[in-house]
Coordinates of C-alpha atoms in Angstrom, one line a residue:
M1 CA 73.7 150.8 77.8
E2 CA 73.0 147.1 76.9
Y3 CA 75.3 144.8 74.9
T4 CA 74.3 141.7 72.8
T5 CA 76.5 139.2 71.3
R6 CA 76.2 135.4 70.2
A7 CA 77.8 132.7 72.4
I8 CA 78.0 130.5 69.2
P9 CA 78.3 131.6 65.6
E10 CA 75.3 130.9 63.4
S11 CA 77.5 128.6 61.1
F12 CA 78.7 126.5 64.2
R13 CA 75.3 126.1 65.7
G14 CA 73.8 125.0 62.5
A15 CA 76.7 122.3 62.1
R16 CA 76.2 121.4 65.7
D17 CA 72.2 121.0 65.4
D18 CA 73.0 118.8 62.0
F19 CA 75.6 116.5 64.0
T20 CA 72.7 116.1 66.9
L21 CA 70.1 115.7 64.4
Q22 CA 72.4 113.0 62.6
F23 CA 73.4 111.2 65.9
S24 CA 69.8 111.0 66.9
M25 CA 68.6 109.4 63.8
V26 CA 71.3 107.1 63.8
W27 CA 70.8 106.1 67.5
D28 CA 67.0 105.5 66.8
Q29 CA 67.9 103.4 63.8
I30 CA 70.2 101.0 65.7
R31 CA 68.5 101.2 69.2
A32 CA 65.5 98.9 68.9
P33 CA 66.9 96.3 66.7
L34 CA 70.5 96.1 68.1
I35 CA 71.1 97.9 71.5
V36 CA 68.1 96.8 73.4
P37 CA 68.8 92.9 72.5
L38 CA 72.4 93.1 73.4
L39 CA 72.0 94.9 76.6
R40 CA 69.2 92.3 77.5
L41 CA 71.6 89.6 76.9
A42 CA 74.0 91.2 78.9
V43 CA 71.8 91.7 81.8
A44 CA 70.7 88.0 81.6
V45 CA 74.2 86.9 81.6
C46 CA 74.9 89.0 84.6
L47 CA 72.0 87.7 86.4
I48 CA 73.0 83.9 85.8
M49 CA 76.4 84.9 87.0
S50 CA 74.9 86.6 90.0
V51 CA 72.8 83.3 90.9
M52 CA 76.1 81.2 90.8
L53 CA 77.9 83.7 93.0
F54 CA 74.8 83.9 95.2
I55 CA 74.9 80.2 95.6
E56 CA 78.7 80.0 96.2
R57 CA 78.4 82.4 99.0
V58 CA 75.3 80.9 100.6
Y59 CA 77.2 77.4 100.5
M60 CA 80.1 78.6 102.3
G61 CA 78.1 80.8 104.6
V62 CA 76.3 77.6 105.8
V63 CA 79.5 75.4 105.8
I64 CA 81.3 77.9 107.9
I65 CA 78.5 78.1 110.4
L66 CA 78.3 74.3 110.5
I67 CA 82.2 74.3 111.4
K68 CA 81.8 77.0 113.9
L69 CA 79.0 75.2 115.6
F70 CA 79.9 71.5 115.1
G71 CA 83.3 71.4 113.5
R72 CA 86.3 69.9 115.0
R73 CA 89.6 71.8 115.5
P74 CA 92.6 70.8 113.4
E75 CA 94.2 69.2 116.3
K76 CA 91.3 66.7 116.5
R77 CA 90.7 66.2 112.6
Y78 CA 94.5 65.2 112.1
K79 CA 96.9 63.6 114.6
W80 CA 98.8 66.4 116.3
E81 CA 101.4 65.8 119.1
P82 CA 104.1 68.3 120.1
M83 CA 107.8 67.7 119.3
K84 CA 109.8 66.3 122.1
D85 CA 113.4 65.6 122.6
D86 CA 114.7 62.4 122.1
V87 CA 117.6 61.3 124.4
E88 CA 119.3 58.8 122.2
L89 CA 118.9 61.0 118.8
G90 CA 119.4 64.4 120.2
N91 CA 118.6 67.3 117.8
S92 CA 118.5 64.8 115.1
G93 CA 115.0 63.8 115.9
Y94 CA 113.9 67.2 114.7
P95 CA 113.0 67.6 111.0
M96 CA 115.5 69.7 109.1
V97 CA 113.5 73.1 108.3
L98 CA 114.4 75.6 105.5
I99 CA 113.4 79.0 105.8
Q100 CA 112.9 81.0 102.5
V101 CA 112.7 84.8 102.6
P102 CA 112.6 86.3 99.2
M103 CA 113.0 89.9 98.8
Y104 CA 113.2 92.7 96.3
N105 CA 114.2 96.0 97.2
E106 CA 112.8 96.0 100.5
R107 CA 114.4 98.8 102.1
E108 CA 111.9 99.4 105.0
V109 CA 111.3 96.0 106.0
Y110 CA 114.2 93.7 105.4
Q111 CA 115.3 93.9 109.1
L112 CA 111.9 93.2 110.3
S113 CA 111.9 90.1 108.2
I114 CA 114.9 88.6 108.6
G115 CA 115.1 89.3 112.4
A116 CA 111.4 87.6 112.5
A117 CA 112.9 84.6 110.6
C118 CA 115.8 84.3 112.8
G119 CA 113.7 84.7 115.8
L120 CA 111.9 81.3 114.9
S121 CA 112.2 79.0 118.1
W122 CA 113.6 75.7 116.5
P123 CA 117.0 73.7 117.2
S124 CA 119.5 75.7 115.9
D125 CA 121.3 73.0 113.8
R126 CA 118.0 71.8 112.2
I127 CA 117.2 74.9 110.7
I128 CA 118.6 77.0 107.7
I129 CA 117.5 80.8 106.7
Q130 CA 117.5 81.3 103.4
V131 CA 117.6 85.1 102.2
L132 CA 116.8 85.4 98.6
D133 CA 117.8 88.9 97.5
D134 CA 116.6 89.8 93.9
S135 CA 117.1 93.7 94.8
T136 CA 118.4 95.8 91.9
D137 CA 119.2 98.7 94.3
P138 CA 123.3 98.0 94.9
T139 CA 122.8 100.1 98.4
I140 CA 119.9 97.9 99.3
K141 CA 121.6 94.8 98.4
D142 CA 124.6 95.6 100.5
M143 CA 122.3 96.3 103.5
V144 CA 120.5 93.1 103.3
E145 CA 124.0 90.9 103.1
L146 CA 125.2 93.1 106.1
E147 CA 122.1 91.9 107.9
C148 CA 122.5 88.7 107.1
Q149 CA 126.2 88.6 108.1
R150 CA 125.3 90.3 111.3
W151 CA 122.9 87.5 112.3
A152 CA 125.2 84.9 111.3
S153 CA 128.0 86.3 113.6
K154 CA 125.2 85.4 116.2
G155 CA 125.5 81.7 115.5
I156 CA 122.6 81.7 113.0
N157 CA 122.7 79.3 110.3
I158 CA 121.7 82.0 107.6
K159 CA 122.4 81.9 103.7
Y160 CA 122.7 85.0 101.7
E161 CA 121.6 84.0 98.1
I162 CA 121.7 86.1 94.9
R163 CA 121.4 85.7 91.2
D164 CA 122.3 87.8 88.2
N165 CA 118.9 88.1 86.9
R166 CA 115.2 88.0 88.1
N167 CA 113.9 85.5 85.5
G168 CA 110.7 84.0 86.9
Y169 CA 110.3 86.9 89.6
K170 CA 109.6 85.3 92.9
A171 CA 108.8 81.9 91.6
G172 CA 112.2 82.2 89.9
A173 CA 114.2 82.9 93.0
L174 CA 112.4 80.3 95.2
K175 CA 113.1 77.7 92.5
E176 CA 116.7 78.8 92.4
G177 CA 116.8 78.6 96.7
M178 CA 115.9 75.0 96.5
K179 CA 118.8 74.0 94.1
R180 CA 121.2 74.6 96.9
S181 CA 123.3 71.5 97.9
Y182 CA 122.3 72.0 101.5
V183 CA 118.4 71.7 100.8
K184 CA 118.7 68.3 100.0
N185 CA 119.1 67.5 103.7
C186 CA 115.7 69.5 104.5
D187 CA 112.2 68.2 105.0
Y188 CA 110.1 70.9 104.9
V189 CA 110.2 74.4 103.5
A190 CA 108.5 77.5 105.0
I191 CA 108.2 80.7 103.1
F192 CA 107.9 84.1 104.5
D193 CA 107.3 87.3 102.1
A194 CA 109.3 90.4 103.3
D195 CA 106.3 91.9 105.0
F196 CA 105.5 88.7 107.1
Q197 CA 106.8 88.5 110.5
P198 CA 105.9 85.1 111.9
E199 CA 105.5 84.4 115.9
P200 CA 108.6 82.8 117.4
D201 CA 106.5 79.4 117.8
F202 CA 105.3 79.1 114.2
L203 CA 107.3 76.0 113.6
W204 CA 106.0 74.3 116.7
R205 CA 102.5 74.9 115.8
T206 CA 102.8 73.7 112.2
I207 CA 105.6 71.2 111.7
P208 CA 103.7 68.5 114.0
F209 CA 100.9 68.2 111.4
L210 CA 103.2 67.7 108.6
V211 CA 105.4 65.2 110.8
H212 CA 102.6 62.8 112.0
N213 CA 100.3 63.2 109.1
P214 CA 102.0 61.7 105.7
E215 CA 99.0 62.9 103.4
I216 CA 99.2 66.7 104.3
G217 CA 101.6 68.6 101.7
L218 CA 101.1 72.1 102.9
V219 CA 100.1 73.9 106.2
Q220 CA 98.9 77.4 105.7
A221 CA 98.6 79.9 108.5
R222 CA 96.2 82.6 109.0
W223 CA 97.4 86.2 108.2
K224 CA 96.9 89.2 110.4
F225 CA 97.4 92.7 109.4
V226 CA 99.5 95.0 111.5
N227 CA 98.3 98.3 109.7
A228 CA 94.7 97.5 109.2
D229 CA 93.8 100.6 111.1
E230 CA 96.1 102.9 109.1
C231 CA 93.4 104.6 107.1
L232 CA 90.1 104.0 105.3
M233 CA 91.5 102.1 102.5
T234 CA 93.4 99.5 104.6
R235 CA 90.2 99.1 106.5
M236 CA 88.4 98.2 103.0
Q237 CA 91.4 95.8 102.3
E238 CA 91.3 93.9 105.4
M239 CA 87.5 93.3 105.1
S240 CA 88.0 91.8 101.5
L241 CA 91.1 89.6 102.6
N242 CA 89.3 88.5 106.1
Y243 CA 86.7 87.0 104.1
H244 CA 89.2 85.2 102.0
F245 CA 90.8 83.7 105.2
S246 CA 88.0 83.5 107.5
V247 CA 85.4 81.7 105.2
E248 CA 86.8 80.5 101.8
Q249 CA 90.4 79.0 103.3
E250 CA 88.4 77.5 106.3
V251 CA 85.7 75.8 104.2
G252 CA 88.0 74.6 101.6
S253 CA 90.3 73.1 104.4
S254 CA 87.4 71.7 106.7
T255 CA 85.7 70.1 103.6
Y256 CA 89.0 68.3 102.4
A257 CA 88.1 70.1 99.1
F258 CA 90.7 72.7 97.9
F259 CA 92.3 76.0 98.9
G260 CA 95.2 77.9 97.6
F261 CA 98.5 78.4 98.8
N262 CA 99.0 82.2 99.6
G263 CA 102.5 82.5 98.8
T264 CA 103.5 83.1 102.4
A265 CA 103.1 82.0 105.9
G266 CA 103.0 78.2 104.8
V267 CA 104.9 75.2 105.2
W268 CA 105.3 73.0 102.6
R269 CA 106.7 69.0 102.5
I270 CA 109.5 69.3 100.4
G271 CA 108.4 65.9 98.9
A272 CA 105.0 67.1 97.9
L273 CA 106.6 70.3 96.2
N274 CA 109.1 68.1 94.4
E275 CA 106.2 65.8 93.0
A276 CA 104.1 68.5 91.9
G277 CA 106.9 69.4 89.8
G278 CA 108.2 72.2 92.0
W279 CA 107.7 76.1 91.4
K280 CA 107.1 77.1 87.7
D281 CA 107.6 80.7 86.5
R282 CA 104.9 80.3 83.8
T283 CA 102.5 82.5 85.7
T284 CA 102.8 85.4 88.2
V285 CA 100.2 83.5 90.4
E286 CA 103.0 80.7 91.1
D287 CA 101.8 80.0 94.8
M288 CA 98.2 79.0 93.3
D289 CA 99.7 77.2 90.2
L290 CA 101.8 74.9 92.8
A291 CA 99.0 74.6 95.2
V292 CA 96.6 73.2 92.0
R293 CA 99.4 70.9 90.7
A294 CA 99.9 69.4 94.5
S295 CA 96.4 69.1 95.1
L296 CA 95.6 67.1 91.8
K297 CA 98.7 64.8 93.1
G298 CA 96.4 64.0 95.9
W299 CA 98.1 66.1 98.6
K300 CA 95.8 67.5 101.3
F301 CA 96.2 70.9 102.5
L302 CA 95.5 72.1 106.2
Y303 CA 94.6 75.6 107.1
L304 CA 95.3 76.6 110.5
D305 CA 93.0 79.2 112.5
D306 CA 92.3 55.6 100.1
L307 CA 96.0 56.6 99.6
R308 CA 95.8 60.2 98.6
K309 CA 93.2 59.5 95.9
V310 CA 92.1 62.7 94.4
T311 CA 88.1 62.5 94.7
L312 CA 85.4 63.9 92.1
W313 CA 84.5 66.4 94.7
K314 CA 87.7 67.9 94.9
K315 CA 88.1 68.3 91.2
V316 CA 84.6 69.6 91.0
H317 CA 85.4 72.3 93.6
V318 CA 89.1 73.2 92.1
I319 CA 87.4 73.9 88.7
Y320 CA 84.0 75.4 89.3
S321 CA 84.3 76.7 93.0
F322 CA 87.6 77.8 93.1
F323 CA 88.6 78.9 89.8
F324 CA 85.3 79.7 87.6
V325 CA 83.2 81.3 90.3
R326 CA 85.7 82.9 92.5
K327 CA 88.5 83.9 90.3
I328 CA 86.4 84.6 87.2
V329 CA 82.8 85.0 87.7
A330 CA 83.0 87.2 90.9
H331 CA 85.5 89.5 89.4
I332 CA 83.7 89.9 86.1
I333 CA 80.3 90.4 87.7
T334 CA 81.5 93.1 89.9
F335 CA 82.5 95.1 87.2
V336 CA 80.8 94.3 84.0
F337 CA 76.9 94.3 85.7
Y338 CA 77.5 97.3 88.2
C339 CA 80.1 99.5 86.5
V340 CA 78.8 98.8 82.9
V341 CA 75.7 97.3 82.1
L342 CA 73.7 98.4 84.9
P343 CA 74.3 102.3 83.9
A344 CA 73.6 101.4 80.3
T345 CA 70.1 100.6 81.2
V346 CA 69.8 104.2 82.3
V347 CA 70.0 105.0 78.7
V348 CA 67.9 102.2 77.5
P349 CA 65.2 102.2 79.9
E350 CA 63.3 99.6 77.8
V351 CA 65.6 97.0 79.3
E352 CA 64.8 96.7 83.1
V353 CA 66.7 94.7 85.7
P354 CA 64.4 92.6 88.3
K355 CA 64.4 93.6 91.7
W356 CA 66.1 89.9 93.1
G357 CA 68.7 90.7 90.7
L358 CA 69.5 94.3 91.5
V359 CA 68.8 94.3 95.4
Y360 CA 68.3 91.1 97.0
I361 CA 71.0 89.0 95.9
P362 CA 73.5 91.5 95.9
S363 CA 72.4 92.3 99.4
I364 CA 73.0 88.9 100.7
I365 CA 76.4 88.5 98.9
T366 CA 77.8 91.7 100.6
V367 CA 76.4 90.5 104.3
L368 CA 78.0 87.1 103.8
N369 CA 81.3 88.7 102.5
S370 CA 81.5 91.2 105.1
V371 CA 81.1 88.7 107.9
G372 CA 84.7 88.0 108.1
T373 CA 85.4 91.6 109.5
P374 CA 82.2 92.2 111.6
R375 CA 84.1 95.4 113.6
S376 CA 84.0 97.2 110.1
L377 CA 80.2 96.3 109.3
H378 CA 79.5 100.3 109.3
L379 CA 81.6 100.7 106.6
V380 CA 80.2 98.2 104.1
I381 CA 78.9 101.2 102.0
F382 CA 82.5 102.5 101.0
W383 CA 83.5 98.8 100.9
I384 CA 81.2 98.4 98.2
V385 CA 82.5 101.3 96.3
F386 CA 86.1 100.3 96.9
E387 CA 85.4 96.8 95.7
N388 CA 83.7 98.3 92.7
V389 CA 86.5 100.3 91.6
I390 CA 89.1 97.5 92.2
S391 CA 87.1 95.2 90.1
L392 CA 87.9 97.1 87.1
H393 CA 91.7 95.8 87.5
R394 CA 90.6 92.4 88.3
T395 CA 88.6 92.2 85.5
K396 CA 91.2 93.6 83.4
A397 CA 93.7 91.0 84.9
T398 CA 91.1 87.9 84.5
F399 CA 91.2 88.9 80.7
I400 CA 94.8 89.1 80.3
G401 CA 95.3 85.8 82.1
L402 CA 92.8 84.1 80.2
L403 CA 93.8 85.4 76.8
E404 CA 97.5 85.2 77.7
A405 CA 98.1 88.9 76.9
G406 CA 101.4 90.3 76.3
R407 CA 101.6 91.5 80.2
V408 CA 100.2 88.0 81.6
N409 CA 103.7 87.3 83.0
E410 CA 104.8 90.6 84.3
W411 CA 105.2 90.8 87.9
I412 CA 105.2 94.5 89.8
V413 CA 106.3 94.2 93.3
T414 CA 104.2 96.7 95.8
E415 CA 106.5 98.5 97.8
K416 CA 106.3 97.8 101.8
L417 CA 106.7 101.1 103.6
G418 CA 106.4 99.6 107.0
D419 CA 105.0 103.1 108.4
A420 CA 102.6 101.3 111.0
L421 CA 105.6 99.8 112.7
K422 CA 107.7 103.2 113.2
T423 CA 107.4 105.1 116.3
K424 CA 105.3 108.1 116.4
S425 CA 108.3 110.3 116.9
T426 CA 109.8 109.1 113.8
K427 CA 109.2 111.7 111.1
A428 CA 108.4 110.0 107.7
P429 CA 110.2 111.3 104.6
K430 CA 108.6 113.9 102.6
K431 CA 107.3 112.3 99.5
P432 CA 108.5 114.2 96.2
R433 CA 105.6 115.9 94.7
F434 CA 104.5 115.2 91.5
R435 CA 103.0 117.3 88.6
L436 CA 99.1 116.8 87.4
G437 CA 99.2 114.2 85.0
E438 CA 102.3 111.9 86.1
R439 CA 100.3 109.6 87.9
L440 CA 96.5 109.7 86.2
H441 CA 95.0 106.5 85.6
V442 CA 93.0 106.7 82.4
L443 CA 90.8 103.6 82.7
E444 CA 89.6 104.7 86.0
I445 CA 88.9 108.3 84.9
L446 CA 86.9 106.9 81.4
T447 CA 85.1 104.6 83.8
G448 CA 84.2 107.8 86.0
F449 CA 83.2 109.8 83.0
Y450 CA 80.8 107.1 81.8
L451 CA 79.3 106.6 85.1
L452 CA 78.9 110.5 85.6
T453 CA 77.5 110.4 82.1
C454 CA 74.9 108.1 82.7
G455 CA 73.9 109.6 86.4
L456 CA 73.4 113.0 84.3
Y457 CA 71.3 111.5 81.9
D458 CA 69.2 109.9 84.5
L459 CA 68.7 113.1 86.4
A460 CA 68.0 115.2 83.0
Y461 CA 65.1 112.5 81.9
G462 CA 63.5 112.6 85.3
Q463 CA 63.8 109.0 85.6
Y464 CA 65.6 108.9 89.1
R465 CA 66.7 105.1 88.7
Y466 CA 70.4 105.1 89.7
Y467 CA 71.7 108.5 89.8
L468 CA 73.0 108.7 93.3
Y469 CA 74.9 105.4 93.2
L470 CA 76.2 106.4 89.6
F471 CA 77.3 109.9 91.1
V472 CA 79.0 108.1 94.2
Q473 CA 80.8 105.4 92.2
A474 CA 82.2 107.8 89.6
I475 CA 83.5 110.2 92.4
A476 CA 85.5 106.8 93.6
F477 CA 86.5 106.0 90.2
F478 CA 88.0 109.7 89.9
I479 CA 89.7 109.7 93.1
V480 CA 91.7 106.2 92.1
G481 CA 91.9 107.7 88.7
S482 CA 93.6 110.9 90.0
G483 CA 96.4 108.7 91.4
Y484 CA 96.2 110.1 95.0
V485 CA 95.1 106.6 96.3
G486 CA 97.9 104.2 96.5
T487 CA 98.1 102.1 100.1
F488 CA 98.4 98.4 101.0
V489 CA 98.0 96.3 104.2
S490 CA 100.8 94.6 105.6
H491 CA 100.6 91.1 107.3
S492 CA 102.1 89.1 110.1

């Protein structure tokens, strides 16, 4: 016996057909005069930005090769002599160093960071450890204070400082710390975030550069990551960050141009810091803000791995290379071109992207970016997908900062779990289960649907242009949008 039925009532089918017809008519009307010219303009702008980024990457690649082949080590470019004991002056011959350790609810790593700061090798009467605790959890505040008291009982000159508000976030805490009366006796200040553990000889390797070279205002040390092998995501982050340290910072330092302060693992000359206007909480990138102001005052920066005249080259490098290309173009082009414009060309096949802009330039940029982490070259495809997803947030942050939107000065601290430093026998606490929808990220999911739709269109109409890329990228956005991916790379 056969049964027949209608999946869609006749009335609804008619309405659907009318809507489809109307949409098709509107699309045909605006496609040629509006959509095609706008998309061609977008492709042209993206190609121009790709060329700018390509030139920047090739320039830095050439410079870093020359540095590795012929460059001199920092000890050769600047005067450097080890600190020596003075029989007559005793320890007073050593400069007074302030160590600042800003914290915010660092339950998992506060002991490691305080212990590392207190373990620095330097004359005990010429160093002050300043723990700036902005924690809002009373239990954590008590634990941090108790840890400071424990080290103080061992003879360490450690100060536990708190304030009754979090105005200015980290910059505000550092600024308040510099106002303490005992700081006026200090010559230099070293800053270590809660997830940074310096080697005991850190000051012996950095301070001599500042002592013997009065034109140097900052010595920035290299980060290394203790949990880079934790998972695939940390490997991807290591690849992104290693290029910054191995190439961008090294090139800026070696060419006497400019590079930014990374917010930790750096030693400032307090005179340079004060001359630049000190810490300002007008932005959440307070470390870069301070570095720019100090650089424009003529201070030189040294990265480790004529009276202070600011040259035209340095000004051009700061404005064009450091800010425009690296902080604006690099973020926007990755998301807008590869996740918005390129997929749109599938729907509007009249707009074509030249092969040099689609394949050659991106491939060379990718290779140059990945040289900082050669051990992970086999993961470069995953890294590309990861970078495209992260570029959504970077692009969003770029526009929020440029337009000074409402969240421009909001500071969100990443929780440091310290899992990589725990023994294998230690059982990690069970994470609370979350319900579906509690951690969904709408922007990522919408972008994933957009890419998936373009990929299906590519297949449905038999074009087969970018469908594989679009499907893979859509899956990546869906994974991140689901809230299951959230990790970080600790550094030391």
